[in-house]
Amino acid sequence: MSRHQLHPPATGPDNLLPVPPGDAPAGGARSRARNAAGGPDTAWLPEVSAEILLATGSAVLRAEVERIVAAAGGHLRVVADPAEGGRHWDGAAAVLVGSDIRELPPRRRAPAVLVGTDGEGDSLWHLAAALGAERVAVLPDAAAWLADHLSRSRAPGPGGLVLGVTGGCGGAGATTAAIWIAQAAAGMGARVLLVDGDPWAGGLELALAAEECPGLRWPDLAEARGSVDPAQLAESLPVAGGFSFLSWPASREQPVPVGAATVLGVLDAARRGYELVVVDIGRREEPLQSFAWDCDRIMMVVPSQLRAAVAAVRMLQDFPPVEATVLLRGNPGAALDGPLLEDAIGLPVLGRLPELRGVAAATESGRLLDLGRRRKVRQFAGAVLDALGEGLPVGAPA
């Protein structure tokens, strides 16, 4: 790690373990996958009798999943066809479906994870949406994450809400909305993490004027492996506006690649360590696949313009099967207002992002948090948080 490096103990499944220099083979994600099959940072499954069901006719996928579950001491039942699952389907602690399965029997609960292999590309995410799968695991890269995910599915604990915010078109104001929602929730007393999901957006820390705040950024986590400890993550992240944030650095350097397994591990730890995780997803295909599929809900900021509505409809094709709503940006009385926008996009309008003078200048100068204290902004963010339901403080922010 290059910035404010963590020095966790080298034992236990819930440690953030950086790869020692010179010990990382080409393809760090693959080394993490191998560790899931018995390395020192294995995520162990609890010793309970509930089984994991895998539906696949692929010998490759079966071998990969058997290796992960067997190394952790779990019990796996494999069926070649979902129709063969019968009573085992609803009684399983977790249901996995291979990418060779194209259709599920009626009245079967949605699978927890769609598992596939390297080289299948975008088809995995489209298939997951068609089957209603909650997550996608690309093996062998995501082996460590899958072991940890199965562990928590068999011994579930309380977790926070992961809210994704994205723009229906370029320049819609998604980053602004995400910052104000995080700021308002923190003002209510909730433990909040704001996550920068777009490596190419220039760095969320710029909008917060927090480039100098000490703490980890995404590149510092690029070589992390194994499960991420929620407490260690929270202690090592920078804070601004009363909430923690995880940003890409605001620099001219090419973004350091962070593997999908690492992103999943960080988000899962964030869910366990915070009451609300707000993810500024971005609009590119890669951030959508990396972050949107781990969100519980997604809010899309859409200006009250016809072109923005058309762009938003196209973008919906890449959304995971989670609850999605629109945050309308525009003054009341615009030609394409709430009801018309709902009809055009096919999503309900949850709230209206206030139009304030100086937002663009505040974004450039890092003063968005100052604008977030205005009454209109607090009312907007409070309404959004109220709509998230139980589990978060509700009411007007102080």
Short mmCIF file of N, CA and C in Angstrom, two decimals, residues 143-231:
data_model
loop_
_atom_site.label_atom_id
_atom_site.label_comp_id
_atom_site.label_asym_id
_atom_site.label_seq_id
_atom_site.Cartn_x
_atom_site.Cartn_y
_atom_site.Cartn_z
N ALA A 143 -12.97 -16.19 -6.36
CA ALA A 143 -13.10 -17.34 -5.47
C ALA A 143 -13.06 -16.93 -4.01
N ALA A 144 -12.13 -16.05 -3.65
CA ALA A 144 -12.02 -15.62 -2.25
C ALA A 144 -13.29 -14.89 -1.81
N TRP A 145 -13.80 -14.02 -2.69
CA TRP A 145 -15.03 -13.31 -2.36
C TRP A 145 -16.20 -14.28 -2.21
N LEU A 146 -16.30 -15.26 -3.10
CA LEU A 146 -17.42 -16.20 -3.05
C LEU A 146 -17.42 -17.00 -1.75
N ALA A 147 -16.23 -17.44 -1.31
CA ALA A 147 -16.15 -18.17 -0.05
C ALA A 147 -16.64 -17.31 1.11
N ASP A 148 -16.24 -16.05 1.13
CA ASP A 148 -16.66 -15.16 2.21
C ASP A 148 -18.15 -14.86 2.12
N HIS A 149 -18.65 -14.68 0.90
CA HIS A 149 -20.07 -14.40 0.70
C HIS A 149 -20.93 -15.57 1.18
N LEU A 150 -20.51 -16.79 0.87
CA LEU A 150 -21.25 -17.96 1.32
C LEU A 150 -21.21 -18.08 2.84
N SER A 151 -20.10 -17.72 3.42
CA SER A 151 -19.99 -17.76 4.88
C SER A 151 -21.02 -16.85 5.52
N ARG A 152 -21.16 -15.64 5.02
CA ARG A 152 -22.12 -14.71 5.60
C ARG A 152 -23.55 -15.10 5.28
N SER A 153 -23.79 -15.75 4.16
CA SER A 153 -25.15 -16.15 3.82
C SER A 153 -25.66 -17.25 4.75
N ARG A 154 -24.73 -17.99 5.33
CA ARG A 154 -25.12 -19.06 6.24
C ARG A 154 -25.16 -18.59 7.68
N ALA A 155 -24.59 -17.46 7.96
CA ALA A 155 -24.63 -16.90 9.31
C ALA A 155 -24.84 -15.40 9.19
N PRO A 156 -26.01 -14.98 8.67
CA PRO A 156 -26.23 -13.57 8.35
C PRO A 156 -26.25 -12.70 9.60
N GLY A 157 -25.70 -11.55 9.49
CA GLY A 157 -25.73 -10.57 10.56
C GLY A 157 -26.30 -9.27 10.04
N PRO A 158 -26.48 -8.30 10.93
CA PRO A 158 -27.03 -7.03 10.50
C PRO A 158 -26.07 -6.33 9.54
N GLY A 159 -26.60 -5.68 8.56
CA GLY A 159 -25.77 -4.98 7.60
C GLY A 159 -26.43 -3.70 7.18
N GLY A 160 -25.62 -2.76 6.70
CA GLY A 160 -26.15 -1.49 6.26
C GLY A 160 -26.72 -1.55 4.86
N LEU A 161 -27.24 -0.42 4.42
CA LEU A 161 -27.85 -0.30 3.10
C LEU A 161 -26.83 0.27 2.13
N VAL A 162 -26.73 -0.33 0.95
CA VAL A 162 -25.85 0.17 -0.10
C VAL A 162 -26.72 0.85 -1.16
N LEU A 163 -26.56 2.16 -1.29
CA LEU A 163 -27.35 2.96 -2.22
C LEU A 163 -26.45 3.44 -3.35
N GLY A 164 -26.80 3.07 -4.57
CA GLY A 164 -26.06 3.53 -5.73
C GLY A 164 -26.70 4.77 -6.32
N VAL A 165 -25.87 5.72 -6.73
CA VAL A 165 -26.36 6.94 -7.38
C VAL A 165 -25.60 7.08 -8.70
N THR A 166 -26.33 7.26 -9.77
CA THR A 166 -25.72 7.41 -11.09
C THR A 166 -26.49 8.46 -11.88
N GLY A 167 -25.90 8.91 -12.97
CA GLY A 167 -26.56 9.91 -13.80
C GLY A 167 -27.18 9.28 -15.03
N GLY A 168 -28.38 9.71 -15.38
CA GLY A 168 -29.01 9.20 -16.58
C GLY A 168 -28.33 9.67 -17.85
N CYS A 169 -27.54 10.74 -17.74
CA CYS A 169 -26.76 11.27 -18.85
C CYS A 169 -25.53 11.94 -18.27
N GLY A 170 -24.60 12.31 -19.11
CA GLY A 170 -23.40 12.99 -18.64
C GLY A 170 -23.73 14.34 -18.03
N GLY A 171 -23.10 14.68 -16.91
CA GLY A 171 -23.31 15.96 -16.26
C GLY A 171 -24.65 16.11 -15.58
N ALA A 172 -25.30 15.00 -15.23
CA ALA A 172 -26.62 15.07 -14.63
C ALA A 172 -26.59 15.60 -13.20
N GLY A 173 -25.48 15.39 -12.50
CA GLY A 173 -25.39 15.83 -11.11
C GLY A 173 -25.40 14.70 -10.11
N ALA A 174 -25.02 13.50 -10.54
CA ALA A 174 -25.05 12.34 -9.64
C ALA A 174 -24.06 12.50 -8.48
N THR A 175 -22.86 13.01 -8.76
CA THR A 175 -21.88 13.19 -7.69
C THR A 175 -22.38 14.18 -6.66
N THR A 176 -22.98 15.27 -7.14
CA THR A 176 -23.55 16.27 -6.23
C THR A 176 -24.61 15.64 -5.35
N ALA A 177 -25.53 14.87 -5.95
CA ALA A 177 -26.60 14.24 -5.18
C ALA A 177 -26.03 13.25 -4.17
N ALA A 178 -25.04 12.47 -4.58
CA ALA A 178 -24.46 11.47 -3.67
C ALA A 178 -23.81 12.15 -2.47
N ILE A 179 -23.09 13.24 -2.70
CA ILE A 179 -22.44 13.95 -1.60
C ILE A 179 -23.48 14.52 -0.65
N TRP A 180 -24.51 15.14 -1.17
CA TRP A 180 -25.52 15.75 -0.30
C TRP A 180 -26.30 14.70 0.48
N ILE A 181 -26.57 13.55 -0.11
CA ILE A 181 -27.28 12.49 0.61
C ILE A 181 -26.39 11.95 1.74
N ALA A 182 -25.11 11.73 1.45
CA ALA A 182 -24.20 11.25 2.48
C ALA A 182 -24.06 12.28 3.60
N GLN A 183 -23.96 13.53 3.25
CA GLN A 183 -23.81 14.59 4.24
C GLN A 183 -25.04 14.66 5.14
N ALA A 184 -26.22 14.57 4.55
CA ALA A 184 -27.45 14.64 5.33
C ALA A 184 -27.59 13.45 6.27
N ALA A 185 -27.28 12.26 5.78
CA ALA A 185 -27.39 11.07 6.63
C ALA A 185 -26.42 11.15 7.80
N ALA A 186 -25.20 11.64 7.53
CA ALA A 186 -24.24 11.80 8.62
C ALA A 186 -24.73 12.83 9.63
N GLY A 187 -25.39 13.88 9.13
CA GLY A 187 -25.95 14.89 10.03
C GLY A 187 -27.05 14.35 10.91
N MET A 188 -27.69 13.26 10.49
CA MET A 188 -28.72 12.61 11.29
C MET A 188 -28.13 11.65 12.32
N GLY A 189 -26.84 11.45 12.25
CA GLY A 189 -26.22 10.55 13.20
C GLY A 189 -25.90 9.17 12.68
N ALA A 190 -26.14 8.91 11.39
CA ALA A 190 -25.86 7.60 10.82
C ALA A 190 -24.36 7.47 10.50
N ARG A 191 -23.86 6.23 10.55
CA ARG A 191 -22.50 5.96 10.11
C ARG A 191 -22.54 5.81 8.59
N VAL A 192 -21.84 6.67 7.88
CA VAL A 192 -21.98 6.78 6.43
C VAL A 192 -20.62 6.67 5.76
N LEU A 193 -20.59 5.95 4.63
CA LEU A 193 -19.42 5.88 3.77
C LEU A 193 -19.83 6.29 2.37
N LEU A 194 -19.10 7.21 1.77
CA LEU A 194 -19.31 7.63 0.38
C LEU A 194 -18.21 7.02 -0.46
N VAL A 195 -18.58 6.28 -1.49
CA VAL A 195 -17.63 5.53 -2.32
C VAL A 195 -17.59 6.12 -3.72
N ASP A 196 -16.39 6.36 -4.20
CA ASP A 196 -16.16 6.83 -5.57
C ASP A 196 -16.05 5.61 -6.47
N GLY A 197 -17.02 5.43 -7.36
CA GLY A 197 -17.05 4.24 -8.19
C GLY A 197 -16.48 4.40 -9.58
N ASP A 198 -16.02 5.59 -9.94
CA ASP A 198 -15.56 5.83 -11.31
C ASP A 198 -14.11 6.27 -11.33
N PRO A 199 -13.19 5.38 -11.73
CA PRO A 199 -11.78 5.75 -11.75
C PRO A 199 -11.44 6.89 -12.71
N TRP A 200 -12.30 7.13 -13.69
CA TRP A 200 -12.00 8.11 -14.74
C TRP A 200 -12.70 9.45 -14.51
N ALA A 201 -13.28 9.64 -13.36
CA ALA A 201 -14.05 10.87 -13.12
C ALA A 201 -13.22 11.97 -12.49
N GLY A 202 -11.95 11.75 -12.21
CA GLY A 202 -11.10 12.81 -11.68
C GLY A 202 -10.92 12.80 -10.18
N GLY A 203 -11.66 11.94 -9.45
CA GLY A 203 -11.49 11.86 -8.01
C GLY A 203 -12.57 12.59 -7.25
N LEU A 204 -13.35 11.84 -6.50
CA LEU A 204 -14.42 12.43 -5.69
C LEU A 204 -13.86 13.40 -4.65
N GLU A 205 -12.64 13.16 -4.21
CA GLU A 205 -12.05 14.00 -3.16
C GLU A 205 -11.93 15.46 -3.60
N LEU A 206 -11.86 15.72 -4.90
CA LEU A 206 -11.79 17.10 -5.37
C LEU A 206 -13.06 17.87 -5.02
N ALA A 207 -14.21 17.24 -5.24
CA ALA A 207 -15.48 17.90 -4.95
C ALA A 207 -15.66 18.14 -3.45
N LEU A 208 -14.95 17.34 -2.63
CA LEU A 208 -15.02 17.49 -1.18
C LEU A 208 -13.92 18.38 -0.63
N ALA A 209 -13.00 18.82 -1.51
CA ALA A 209 -11.82 19.59 -1.08
C ALA A 209 -11.06 18.81 -0.01
N ALA A 210 -10.90 17.50 -0.25
CA ALA A 210 -10.33 16.62 0.78
C ALA A 210 -9.12 15.87 0.26
N GLU A 211 -8.41 16.45 -0.72
CA GLU A 211 -7.25 15.75 -1.28
C GLU A 211 -6.17 15.50 -0.24
N GLU A 212 -6.07 16.36 0.76
CA GLU A 212 -5.01 16.24 1.76
C GLU A 212 -5.45 15.46 2.99
N CYS A 213 -6.68 15.00 3.04
CA CYS A 213 -7.14 14.24 4.20
C CYS A 213 -6.42 12.90 4.26
N PRO A 214 -5.82 12.55 5.39
CA PRO A 214 -5.11 11.27 5.48
C PRO A 214 -6.06 10.09 5.45
N GLY A 215 -5.66 9.03 4.81
CA GLY A 215 -6.48 7.82 4.73
C GLY A 215 -6.27 7.11 3.42
N LEU A 216 -6.80 5.92 3.32
CA LEU A 216 -6.62 5.09 2.13
C LEU A 216 -7.46 5.59 0.96
N ARG A 217 -6.92 5.39 -0.25
CA ARG A 217 -7.68 5.58 -1.49
C ARG A 217 -7.71 4.23 -2.21
N TRP A 218 -8.46 4.16 -3.29
CA TRP A 218 -8.63 2.90 -4.01
C TRP A 218 -7.30 2.24 -4.40
N PRO A 219 -6.31 2.97 -4.92
CA PRO A 219 -5.06 2.30 -5.30
C PRO A 219 -4.38 1.61 -4.12
N ASP A 220 -4.59 2.11 -2.90
CA ASP A 220 -3.99 1.48 -1.73
C ASP A 220 -4.57 0.10 -1.46
N LEU A 221 -5.75 -0.16 -2.01
CA LEU A 221 -6.42 -1.43 -1.79
C LEU A 221 -6.24 -2.39 -2.96
N ALA A 222 -5.52 -1.97 -3.98
CA ALA A 222 -5.44 -2.76 -5.21
C ALA A 222 -4.85 -4.14 -4.97
N GLU A 223 -3.92 -4.27 -4.02
CA GLU A 223 -3.28 -5.56 -3.77
C GLU A 223 -3.83 -6.25 -2.52
N ALA A 224 -4.94 -5.74 -1.98
CA ALA A 224 -5.54 -6.39 -0.82
C ALA A 224 -6.08 -7.75 -1.23
N ARG A 225 -6.03 -8.70 -0.30
CA ARG A 225 -6.56 -10.03 -0.60
C ARG A 225 -7.25 -10.58 0.64
N GLY A 226 -8.14 -11.54 0.43
CA GLY A 226 -8.89 -12.09 1.54
C GLY A 226 -10.02 -11.17 1.94
N SER A 227 -10.66 -11.49 3.05
CA SER A 227 -11.76 -10.68 3.56
C SER A 227 -11.23 -9.38 4.15
N VAL A 228 -12.04 -8.35 4.09
CA VAL A 228 -11.66 -7.04 4.61
C VAL A 228 -12.36 -6.84 5.94
N ASP A 229 -11.61 -6.51 6.95
CA ASP A 229 -12.17 -6.29 8.27
C ASP A 229 -12.89 -4.93 8.31
N PRO A 230 -14.18 -4.90 8.67
CA PRO A 230 -14.93 -3.64 8.64
C PRO A 230 -14.34 -2.57 9.54
N ALA A 231 -13.89 -2.96 10.75
CA ALA A 231 -13.35 -1.97 11.68
C ALA A 231 -12.05 -1.38 11.14
#
